[in-house]
Short mmCIF file of C-alpha atoms in Angstrom, two decimals:
data_model
loop_
_atom_site.label_atom_id
_atom_site.label_comp_id
_atom_site.label_asym_id
_atom_site.label_seq_id
_atom_site.Cartn_x
_atom_site.Cartn_y
_atom_site.Cartn_z
CA MET A 1351 121.26 108.60 89.09
CA ARG A 1352 119.27 105.45 88.36
CA LEU A 1353 116.87 104.67 91.18
CA VAL A 1354 114.80 101.49 91.36
CA HIS A 1355 111.40 102.11 92.95
CA LEU A 1356 110.34 99.64 95.64
CA ASP A 1357 106.61 100.08 96.16
CA LEU A 1358 105.85 98.59 99.57
CA LYS A 1359 102.13 99.31 99.64
CA GLY A 1360 101.71 95.70 98.58
CA ALA A 1361 103.83 92.54 98.64
CA ALA A 1362 106.60 94.11 100.70
CA PRO A 1363 109.50 91.62 100.63
CA ARG A 1364 111.16 90.37 103.79
CA VAL A 1365 114.52 92.04 104.44
CA SER A 1366 116.22 88.66 103.82
CA TYR A 1367 115.05 88.92 100.18
CA LEU A 1368 116.34 92.49 99.83
CA GLU A 1369 119.73 91.14 100.98
CA GLN A 1370 119.76 89.11 97.75
CA VAL A 1371 118.21 91.78 95.52
CA PHE A 1372 120.39 94.80 96.38
CA PRO A 1373 123.65 93.31 95.05
CA LEU A 1374 121.78 92.41 91.87
CA LEU A 1375 120.50 95.99 91.41
CA SER A 1376 124.02 97.26 91.80
CA GLN A 1377 125.40 94.76 89.28
CA LEU A 1378 122.76 95.74 86.74
CA GLY A 1379 123.55 99.46 86.92
CA ALA A 1380 121.29 100.97 89.60
CA ASN A 1381 122.83 103.36 92.09
CA GLY A 1382 119.82 104.02 94.30
CA VAL A 1383 116.46 102.82 95.57
CA LEU A 1384 113.31 104.89 95.96
CA ILE A 1385 111.44 103.27 98.85
CA GLU A 1386 107.71 103.95 99.13
CA TYR A 1387 107.07 102.60 102.63
CA GLU A 1388 103.43 103.53 103.16
CA ASP A 1389 102.15 101.30 106.02
CA MET A 1390 105.37 99.24 106.17
CA PHE A 1391 107.17 101.98 108.09
CA PRO A 1392 107.42 101.43 111.89
CA PHE A 1393 105.44 104.52 112.87
CA LYS A 1394 105.43 105.26 116.62
CA GLY A 1395 103.27 107.01 119.18
CA GLU A 1396 100.21 108.80 117.78
CA LEU A 1397 101.00 107.41 114.31
CA GLU A 1398 101.18 103.74 115.30
CA ILE A 1399 97.68 103.21 113.88
CA LEU A 1400 99.17 103.62 110.36
CA ARG A 1401 101.39 100.52 110.65
CA SER A 1402 100.62 97.27 108.91
CA PRO A 1403 100.67 94.23 111.25
CA TYR A 1404 103.73 93.15 109.22
CA ALA A 1405 105.48 96.56 109.15
CA TYR A 1406 109.28 96.55 109.17
CA SER A 1407 110.91 97.08 112.55
CA GLU A 1408 113.31 99.96 113.24
CA GLU A 1409 116.12 97.39 112.99
CA ASP A 1410 114.83 96.37 109.56
CA ILE A 1411 114.92 99.99 108.35
CA GLU A 1412 118.49 100.29 109.60
CA ARG A 1413 119.45 96.97 107.95
CA ILE A 1414 117.95 98.08 104.62
CA GLN A 1415 120.11 101.21 104.69
CA GLN A 1416 123.24 99.27 105.63
CA LEU A 1417 122.61 96.89 102.72
CA ALA A 1418 122.11 99.83 100.38
CA GLU A 1419 125.34 101.45 101.56
CA GLN A 1420 127.21 98.18 101.16
CA HIS A 1421 126.09 97.99 97.51
CA LYS A 1422 126.54 101.71 96.79
CA LEU A 1423 122.82 102.41 96.51
CA GLU A 1424 121.46 105.79 97.60
CA VAL A 1425 118.24 105.42 99.65
CA VAL A 1426 115.49 107.91 98.85
CA PRO A 1427 112.38 107.55 101.04
CA LEU A 1428 109.03 108.39 99.42
CA VAL A 1429 106.29 109.85 101.60
CA GLN A 1430 103.00 110.81 99.94
CA THR A 1431 102.04 114.29 101.13
CA PHE A 1432 98.83 115.14 99.24
CA GLY A 1433 97.18 112.43 97.15
CA HIS A 1434 97.40 108.62 97.44
CA VAL A 1435 97.08 108.81 101.21
CA GLU A 1436 94.41 106.11 101.55
CA PHE A 1437 96.56 104.29 104.09
CA ILE A 1438 96.14 107.32 106.37
CA LEU A 1439 92.67 108.60 105.52
CA LYS A 1440 90.99 105.17 105.66
CA HIS A 1441 91.28 105.37 109.46
CA GLU A 1442 88.36 106.92 111.31
CA LYS A 1443 90.87 108.89 113.36
CA TYR A 1444 91.92 110.87 110.25
CA GLN A 1445 88.68 110.82 108.26
CA HIS A 1446 88.05 114.51 108.99
CA LEU A 1447 91.20 115.40 107.01
CA ARG A 1448 89.77 114.20 103.67
CA GLU A 1449 89.30 116.72 100.86
CA VAL A 1450 85.96 115.05 100.04
CA GLU A 1451 84.41 113.20 102.94
CA ARG A 1452 83.41 110.12 100.93
CA PHE A 1453 86.83 109.48 99.40
CA PRO A 1454 90.00 108.51 101.31
CA ASN A 1455 92.36 109.56 98.49
CA SER A 1456 93.46 113.11 99.19
CA PHE A 1457 94.14 115.52 102.06
CA ASN A 1458 92.16 118.67 102.71
CA PRO A 1459 95.03 121.23 102.68
CA HIS A 1460 92.96 123.93 104.42
CA VAL A 1461 92.76 122.17 107.80
CA PRO A 1462 95.84 123.07 109.91
CA GLU A 1463 95.83 119.51 111.27
CA THR A 1464 96.77 118.17 107.82
CA LEU A 1465 100.15 119.92 107.80
CA ALA A 1466 100.70 119.05 111.48
CA LEU A 1467 100.13 115.36 110.71
CA LEU A 1468 102.43 115.50 107.67
CA LYS A 1469 105.20 117.14 109.71
CA SER A 1470 104.92 114.35 112.24
CA ILE A 1471 105.03 111.63 109.52
CA LEU A 1472 107.94 113.26 107.66
CA SER A 1473 109.88 113.73 110.91
CA GLN A 1474 109.57 110.06 111.88
CA VAL A 1475 110.66 108.92 108.40
CA MET A 1476 113.57 111.37 108.17
CA GLU A 1477 114.73 110.51 111.68
CA LYS A 1478 115.31 106.96 110.46
CA HIS A 1479 116.95 108.13 107.19
CA ARG A 1480 119.70 110.42 108.41
CA ARG A 1481 122.01 109.25 105.62
CA SER A 1482 119.55 110.25 102.87
CA SER A 1483 120.22 113.46 101.02
CA TRP A 1484 116.96 113.20 99.05
CA ILE A 1485 113.30 112.73 99.89
CA HIS A 1486 110.38 112.21 97.50
CA ILE A 1487 107.10 113.85 98.51
CA GLY A 1488 104.84 112.07 95.97
CA ALA A 1489 102.15 114.68 95.22
CA ASP A 1490 100.72 112.88 92.19
CA GLU A 1491 97.05 112.26 91.37
CA VAL A 1492 95.50 114.48 94.02
CA PHE A 1493 92.03 113.30 93.07
CA HIS A 1494 89.04 115.56 93.89
CA LEU A 1495 91.24 118.51 94.87
CA GLY A 1496 89.06 121.62 94.73
CA GLU A 1497 85.83 119.66 95.20
CA GLY A 1498 85.61 119.92 99.00
CA MET A 1499 83.65 122.78 100.61
CA ASP A 1500 86.79 124.24 102.22
CA SER A 1501 88.51 124.40 98.82
CA LYS A 1502 85.47 125.94 97.12
CA ASN A 1503 85.27 128.62 99.82
CA TRP A 1504 89.01 129.28 99.62
CA MET A 1505 88.89 129.66 95.83
CA SER A 1506 85.98 132.09 95.91
CA HIS A 1507 87.56 134.22 98.68
CA ASN A 1508 91.06 134.22 97.21
CA LYS A 1509 90.19 134.28 93.50
CA GLY A 1510 92.38 131.19 93.21
CA ASP A 1511 92.09 127.88 91.41
CA VAL A 1512 93.03 124.24 92.01
CA GLY A 1513 96.60 124.92 90.84
CA THR A 1514 97.02 127.66 93.43
CA ILE A 1515 95.75 125.38 96.20
CA PHE A 1516 98.16 122.68 95.06
CA LEU A 1517 101.21 124.98 94.97
CA LYS A 1518 100.36 126.56 98.32
CA HIS A 1519 100.24 123.17 100.08
CA ILE A 1520 103.42 121.91 98.39
CA LYS A 1521 105.28 125.09 99.41
CA GLU A 1522 104.20 124.54 103.03
CA VAL A 1523 105.51 120.95 102.96
CA LEU A 1524 108.71 122.14 101.35
CA GLY A 1525 109.11 125.01 103.76
CA PHE A 1526 109.00 122.55 106.65
CA LEU A 1527 111.53 120.16 105.06
CA THR A 1528 114.05 122.87 104.14
CA ALA A 1529 113.84 124.54 107.52
CA GLN A 1530 114.17 121.26 109.36
CA TYR A 1531 116.72 119.36 107.24
CA TRP A 1532 119.47 121.54 105.85
CA GLY A 1533 120.63 120.50 102.36
CA LEU A 1534 117.87 117.92 101.86
CA ARG A 1535 116.78 117.79 98.22
CA VAL A 1536 113.21 117.12 97.24
CA LEU A 1537 111.65 115.13 94.42
CA MET A 1538 108.02 114.96 93.39
CA TRP A 1539 105.92 113.57 90.56
CA ASP A 1540 104.92 116.24 88.06
CA ASP A 1541 101.44 115.28 86.77
CA MET A 1542 99.67 117.93 88.88
CA LEU A 1543 102.12 120.62 87.71
CA ARG A 1544 101.34 119.94 84.07
CA LYS A 1545 97.98 121.70 84.43
CA ILE A 1546 99.54 124.79 86.03
CA SER A 1547 100.62 127.78 83.92
CA VAL A 1548 104.21 128.93 83.55
CA GLY A 1549 103.26 132.25 85.16
CA ALA A 1550 101.83 130.56 88.25
CA LEU A 1551 104.87 128.29 88.57
CA ARG A 1552 107.29 131.19 88.21
CA ALA A 1553 105.38 133.35 90.67
CA SER A 1554 105.16 130.52 93.15
CA TRP A 1555 108.82 129.70 93.45
CA GLY A 1556 111.25 131.89 91.68
CA ARG A 1557 113.86 130.83 94.22
CA TRP A 1558 113.02 127.10 94.53
CA HIS A 1559 115.52 126.44 91.78
CA TRP A 1560 116.77 123.24 93.35
CA TRP A 1561 113.47 121.50 92.80
CA HIS A 1562 113.48 118.35 90.77
CA TYR A 1563 110.63 117.02 88.71
CA LEU A 1564 109.75 113.81 87.00
CA ALA A 1565 108.71 115.08 83.61
CA ALA A 1566 107.62 114.01 80.15
CA VAL A 1567 108.67 115.53 76.82
CA PRO A 1568 106.00 118.13 75.98
CA PHE A 1569 106.38 119.61 79.43
CA LEU A 1570 110.14 120.05 79.41
CA THR A 1571 110.02 123.35 77.53
CA LYS A 1572 107.39 124.58 79.97
CA TYR A 1573 109.62 123.70 82.93
CA VAL A 1574 112.60 125.48 81.32
CA GLU A 1575 110.41 128.61 80.95
CA SER A 1576 109.29 128.20 84.58
CA GLY A 1577 112.91 128.45 85.70
CA PHE A 1578 113.69 124.85 86.64
CA GLU A 1579 117.29 123.78 86.36
CA ALA A 1580 117.04 120.00 86.70
CA VAL A 1581 114.59 117.26 85.88
CA TRP A 1582 114.28 113.56 86.52
CA PHE A 1583 112.42 111.08 84.36
CA ALA A 1584 110.25 108.23 85.55
CA SER A 1585 110.05 105.06 83.50
CA ALA A 1586 108.44 101.75 84.55
CA PHE A 1587 109.72 98.18 84.70
CA LYS A 1588 106.46 96.72 86.06
CA GLY A 1589 103.05 97.60 87.42
CA THR A 1590 101.64 99.79 84.66
CA THR A 1591 99.88 97.36 82.32
CA GLY A 1592 96.78 96.60 84.39
CA PRO A 1593 95.87 96.58 88.09
CA ALA A 1594 95.61 92.77 88.19
CA GLN A 1595 98.53 91.99 85.83
CA ALA A 1596 100.40 88.88 87.07
CA TRP A 1597 103.04 88.52 84.33
CA THR A 1598 105.36 91.31 83.18
CA PRO A 1599 105.27 92.09 79.42
CA LEU A 1600 108.95 92.49 78.51
CA SER A 1601 108.76 94.25 75.16
CA TYR A 1602 106.27 96.81 76.52
CA HIS A 1603 108.67 97.92 79.25
CA LEU A 1604 111.70 97.82 76.97
CA LYS A 1605 109.88 100.13 74.50
CA ASN A 1606 109.08 102.47 77.40
CA HIS A 1607 112.81 102.80 78.15
CA LEU A 1608 113.79 103.18 74.49
CA SER A 1609 111.30 106.08 74.29
CA TRP A 1610 112.88 107.70 77.34
CA LEU A 1611 116.33 107.36 75.76
CA LYS A 1612 115.03 109.51 72.86
CA VAL A 1613 113.92 112.12 75.39
CA LEU A 1614 117.34 111.98 77.05
CA GLN A 1615 118.93 112.87 73.73
CA ALA A 1616 116.70 115.97 73.50
CA VAL A 1617 117.69 117.36 76.92
CA PRO A 1618 121.02 119.01 75.87
CA ARG A 1619 119.02 121.22 73.45
CA LEU A 1620 117.03 122.54 76.43
CA ALA A 1621 119.98 124.09 78.30
CA PRO A 1622 120.25 125.25 81.09
CA LEU A 1623 117.94 122.33 81.97
CA ARG A 1624 119.85 119.18 82.83
CA LEU A 1625 118.85 115.63 83.57
CA GLN A 1626 119.62 114.53 87.10
CA GLY A 1627 118.34 110.98 87.13
CA VAL A 1628 115.80 108.35 86.20
CA VAL A 1629 113.45 106.49 88.51
CA LEU A 1630 112.48 103.05 87.24
CA THR A 1631 109.07 102.68 88.85
CA GLY A 1632 107.76 99.27 89.83
CA TRP A 1633 104.22 99.71 91.13
CA GLN A 1634 102.92 96.93 93.35
CA ARG A 1635 99.37 98.25 93.59
CA TYR A 1636 97.63 101.02 91.69
CA ASP A 1637 96.49 102.34 95.06
CA HIS A 1638 96.13 101.16 98.65
CA TYR A 1639 92.80 99.47 97.86
CA SER A 1640 93.59 97.71 94.58
CA VAL A 1641 94.83 94.15 94.10
CA LEU A 1642 98.48 93.20 93.69
CA CYS A 1643 100.10 93.44 90.29
CA GLU A 1644 103.29 91.60 89.26
CA LEU A 1645 105.44 90.35 92.12
CA LEU A 1646 109.04 91.56 92.26
CA PRO A 1647 110.66 88.15 91.43
CA VAL A 1648 108.41 87.90 88.36
CA SER A 1649 109.60 91.26 87.07
CA ILE A 1650 113.35 90.91 87.67
CA PRO A 1651 114.06 90.02 83.99
CA SER A 1652 112.17 93.16 82.97
CA LEU A 1653 114.08 95.26 85.52
CA ALA A 1654 117.41 93.84 84.29
CA ILE A 1655 116.55 94.59 80.65
CA CYS A 1656 115.40 98.13 81.48
CA LEU A 1657 118.43 99.00 83.64
CA GLN A 1658 120.90 97.66 81.10
CA THR A 1659 119.09 99.53 78.31
CA LEU A 1660 119.63 102.81 80.19
CA VAL A 1661 123.27 101.96 81.00
CA ASN A 1662 124.10 101.03 77.39
CA GLY A 1663 121.94 103.59 75.59
CA GLY A 1664 119.83 100.83 74.03
CA PHE A 1665 119.17 97.10 74.32
CA THR A 1666 122.47 96.33 72.61
CA GLU A 1667 124.17 92.93 72.31
CA GLU A 1668 126.32 93.93 75.26
CA ALA A 1669 123.24 94.79 77.36
CA LYS A 1670 121.61 91.50 76.41
CA ARG A 1671 124.72 89.49 77.29
CA LYS A 1672 125.00 91.21 80.66
CA VAL A 1673 121.32 90.49 81.48
CA LEU A 1674 121.69 86.80 80.61
CA ASP A 1675 124.96 86.48 82.57
CA VAL A 1676 123.74 88.22 85.70
CA LEU A 1677 120.38 86.38 85.75
CA GLY A 1678 121.83 83.00 84.75
CA LEU A 1679 119.50 82.65 81.74
CA GLU A 1680 120.07 81.18 78.27
CA SER A 1681 117.88 83.53 76.27
CA VAL A 1682 115.08 86.07 76.49
CA GLN A 1683 112.08 86.15 74.15
CA LEU A 1684 110.91 89.76 74.31
CA GLU A 1685 107.69 89.40 72.33
CA GLN A 1686 106.59 86.28 74.24
CA SER A 1687 107.79 87.78 77.55
CA THR A 1688 109.53 84.53 78.44
CA CYS A 1689 113.04 83.53 79.49
CA GLU A 1690 114.81 80.26 78.67
CA GLY A 1691 117.10 78.65 81.21
CA ARG A 1692 116.85 77.82 84.89
CA GLY A 1693 118.02 81.21 86.07
CA THR A 1694 120.00 82.03 89.20
CA PHE A 1695 118.43 85.33 90.25
CA PRO A 1696 116.74 85.72 93.67
CA GLY A 1697 113.19 84.39 93.58
CA VAL A 1698 113.65 82.54 90.27
CA GLU A 1699 111.56 79.63 91.64
CA ILE A 1700 108.62 82.00 92.04
CA TYR A 1701 109.26 83.35 88.55
CA HIS A 1702 108.88 79.86 87.02
CA MET A 1703 105.92 78.89 89.20
CA VAL A 1704 103.95 82.06 88.48
CA GLU A 1705 104.61 81.36 84.80
CA GLN A 1706 102.89 77.98 85.30
CA VAL A 1707 99.94 79.55 87.12
CA ASN A 1708 99.63 82.27 84.53
CA GLY A 1709 99.93 80.00 81.52
CA HIS A 1710 98.35 76.69 82.56
CA LEU A 1711 96.32 76.65 85.78
CA LYS A 1712 93.12 78.27 84.55
CA GLU A 1713 93.39 76.68 81.12
CA SER A 1714 93.96 73.11 82.35
CA ILE A 1715 91.12 73.26 84.90
CA LEU A 1716 88.61 74.88 82.57
CA LYS A 1717 89.54 72.35 79.89
CA ALA A 1718 88.87 69.44 82.28
CA LEU A 1719 85.59 70.91 83.52
CA GLU A 1720 84.24 72.35 80.29
CA GLU A 1721 85.41 69.92 77.63
CA GLU A 1722 84.89 66.60 79.39
CA SER A 1723 81.55 65.44 77.96
CA ALA A 1724 81.05 62.83 80.72
CA ILE A 1725 81.20 65.64 83.32
CA LYS A 1726 78.80 67.79 81.33
CA GLY A 1727 76.41 64.89 80.72
CA TRP A 1728 76.55 62.79 83.88
CA PHE A 1729 77.98 65.10 86.57
CA SER A 1730 76.33 68.46 85.98
CA PRO A 1731 75.56 70.97 88.75
CA TYR A 1732 72.10 69.36 88.82
CA HIS A 1733 73.56 65.91 89.58
CA ARG A 1734 76.04 67.30 92.09
CA LYS A 1735 73.39 69.21 94.00
CA ARG A 1736 71.24 66.09 94.28
CA GLN A 1737 74.16 63.65 94.81
CA PHE A 1738 72.86 61.51 91.99
CA GLY A 1739 74.97 59.94 89.27
CA ASN A 1740 75.81 56.80 87.30
CA PRO A 1741 79.06 55.27 88.66
CA ARG A 1742 79.86 53.84 85.23
CA ASN A 1743 79.99 57.27 83.61
CA MET A 1744 81.58 58.94 86.61
CA GLU A 1745 84.46 56.51 86.58
CA SER A 1746 85.22 57.46 82.99
CA PHE A 1747 86.46 60.89 84.06
CA GLY A 1748 87.26 60.30 87.74
CA SER A 1749 90.89 59.22 87.62
CA LYS A 1750 91.80 62.05 85.23
CA VAL A 1751 90.19 64.71 87.44
CA LEU A 1752 91.68 63.28 90.64
CA LYS A 1753 95.14 63.27 89.08
CA LEU A 1754 94.78 66.87 87.85
CA HIS A 1755 93.65 67.91 91.33
CA GLU A 1756 96.49 66.11 93.07
CA ASP A 1757 99.10 67.60 90.69
CA TRP A 1758 97.90 71.16 91.18
CA GLU A 1759 97.54 70.80 94.97
CA SER A 1760 101.11 69.54 95.19
CA PHE A 1761 102.32 72.39 92.93
CA VAL A 1762 100.46 74.97 95.01
CA ARG A 1763 101.99 73.66 98.25
CA ASP A 1764 105.46 74.23 96.73
CA LEU A 1765 104.47 77.66 95.44
CA ARG A 1766 103.14 78.66 98.86
CA ALA A 1767 106.40 77.54 100.51
CA GLN A 1768 108.45 79.62 98.04
CA LEU A 1769 106.23 82.68 98.53
CA GLU A 1770 106.50 82.36 102.32
CA ARG A 1771 110.30 82.59 102.08
CA ILE A 1772 110.05 86.04 100.49
CA TYR A 1773 106.73 87.47 101.65
CA PHE A 1774 104.66 87.99 104.80
CA PRO A 1775 101.48 85.90 105.32
CA ASP A 1776 99.08 88.63 104.17
CA THR A 1777 100.75 88.82 100.75
CA VAL A 1778 100.80 85.04 100.33
CA GLU A 1779 97.08 84.79 101.16
CA GLU A 1780 96.13 87.67 98.91
CA TRP A 1781 98.13 86.40 95.95
CA MET A 1782 96.70 82.88 96.29
CA GLU A 1783 93.14 84.16 96.63
CA GLU A 1784 93.48 86.37 93.58
CA ASN A 1785 95.43 84.12 91.23
CA VAL A 1786 95.01 80.49 92.27
CA ASN A 1787 91.82 79.90 94.25
CA PRO A 1788 89.28 81.18 91.70
CA TYR A 1789 90.26 78.25 89.45
CA LEU A 1790 91.53 75.63 91.87
CA ASP A 1791 88.43 75.98 94.08
CA GLN A 1792 86.23 74.90 91.15
CA LEU A 1793 88.32 71.75 90.81
CA ARG A 1794 88.36 71.19 94.58
CA GLU A 1795 84.56 71.39 94.73
CA LEU A 1796 84.15 68.99 91.82
CA VAL A 1797 86.51 66.48 93.45
CA ARG A 1798 84.71 66.83 96.79
CA ASP A 1799 81.33 66.15 95.14
CA TYR A 1800 82.80 63.28 93.10
CA ARG A 1801 84.18 61.60 96.23
#
C-alpha cells in the first residue's frame, strides 16, 4: 500500500480541492490516504469544543470517502491517542488530563477519564469511517511521559518505567478498538517503541501479531525478534525541512525515498517480517501551535516525484516522464527545486505565485529600502517620524517605490484570490501574515509616509 498523508492540523483544503487532487494521487501511484483530521473533524455533543470554526461537515467527510472510493484510494483515519494532543489539551475543559500540567502535549494515562475521552473520540471518528479497515493511532513523540506526579508514583509502586507506561496505555486503546470494531487493523508510529527492550515488547503482546509499525532500518531486526510479522515505512514528501519552510526542496525528498528503497531491498532477508506499505507523510505543521509549512499545491511536484520513485523502484526516465506528463510540466530541476512549464496540476497557480513570494518579494523590497541611497539619506526613520523631507530628493525615488508597491499589491490580491479558492479564511490570513506581510508592510508604511 502507498498512502499519502493529509495533515489537516493546518491549511486543510476545501473538499472541492480534494476532488481535483484525489484523481491525481491515483494516477501517480497512490492507493490510499492517511487523513489526520485533528480539529477538522465534525465532533458532536460533549466533544464539539474540539472543532475548528472551519471543520468539515458530516457531509464533507462522506464526500471525501466517496471521492476516495471513486479513485480506488483506501481511507485510513489518524487519531492521536497519546502525544500531539494539543488540540484537545489546550482547552480548559481537558487541562486536568495533561501528563504535566504546564504542557498541552501529552495525556496523563493514569486518569480513567483519559481513556474514556479517547473512546468517545475514536467512536465518533470510526462511526463516520465504516468503510475503513485500518485506523492509525499516532502515539509518536509522547513528550514528558513519566514526568507527571501520577506517572512517578505509578513507576515507584509498580517497579515500572516509561516504556511500561507507554505499552500499558497503548494496549488499553487497542483493547477498546479490537473489542469494538471486529477486523479493524491498527497502525502507529514507532519512535516511542524504539526505546523499549525486545523483552518488554514480547511480554507485552505476544499475541498482538497483527500490529503494524512504521519503522527505520536499525530497528527492523529488533521488531523481528519482538515477534512482529509486518511493518510499514514512513517517508516524507514535504513538511520535514523546517517548521516555517515555504518551498519544498525536491532533491532532499527524492533522496529520502531512494534511501527507503534501499531498506525495502533489505526486508526479504528479515523473513518472516514483510513490508505492508509506505506512508508518504506531508506534515502541515510540526504541532498544533507551530506555523504552517509548505502548502499542498506547492509540494505536488515533490509528491509526484516521490510516488513515482516508489512505483518504479527509482527516479528512472520512465518515472520522470510520467511526472512531467501528469503535471503538465516541461522539466524538473531537482537541485534548484524548480519546475519549468506552466503546469496543469490542481493549484498550479499557487505553486507559481508562492515561488514568486519565496524568491522575490523579500529581496525586491529590501533592495528598494536598503540600497536606495536617496531613501537612506533623505527619507530615514528620523525624517519619516518628523514628516520632514526635501521634495527634490524624495521625488528621485518616489515613482520607483510607488510602482514596486502597486505591483506587489496587485500580485497579492491575485494570490489571495487563488488561496481563497482552495483554503478557508483562517489559512489564508495565517499564510499572508507569515509570508507576505512582514515584508510588504515595510513597503506599505514607507509609501504611506511618502504620500
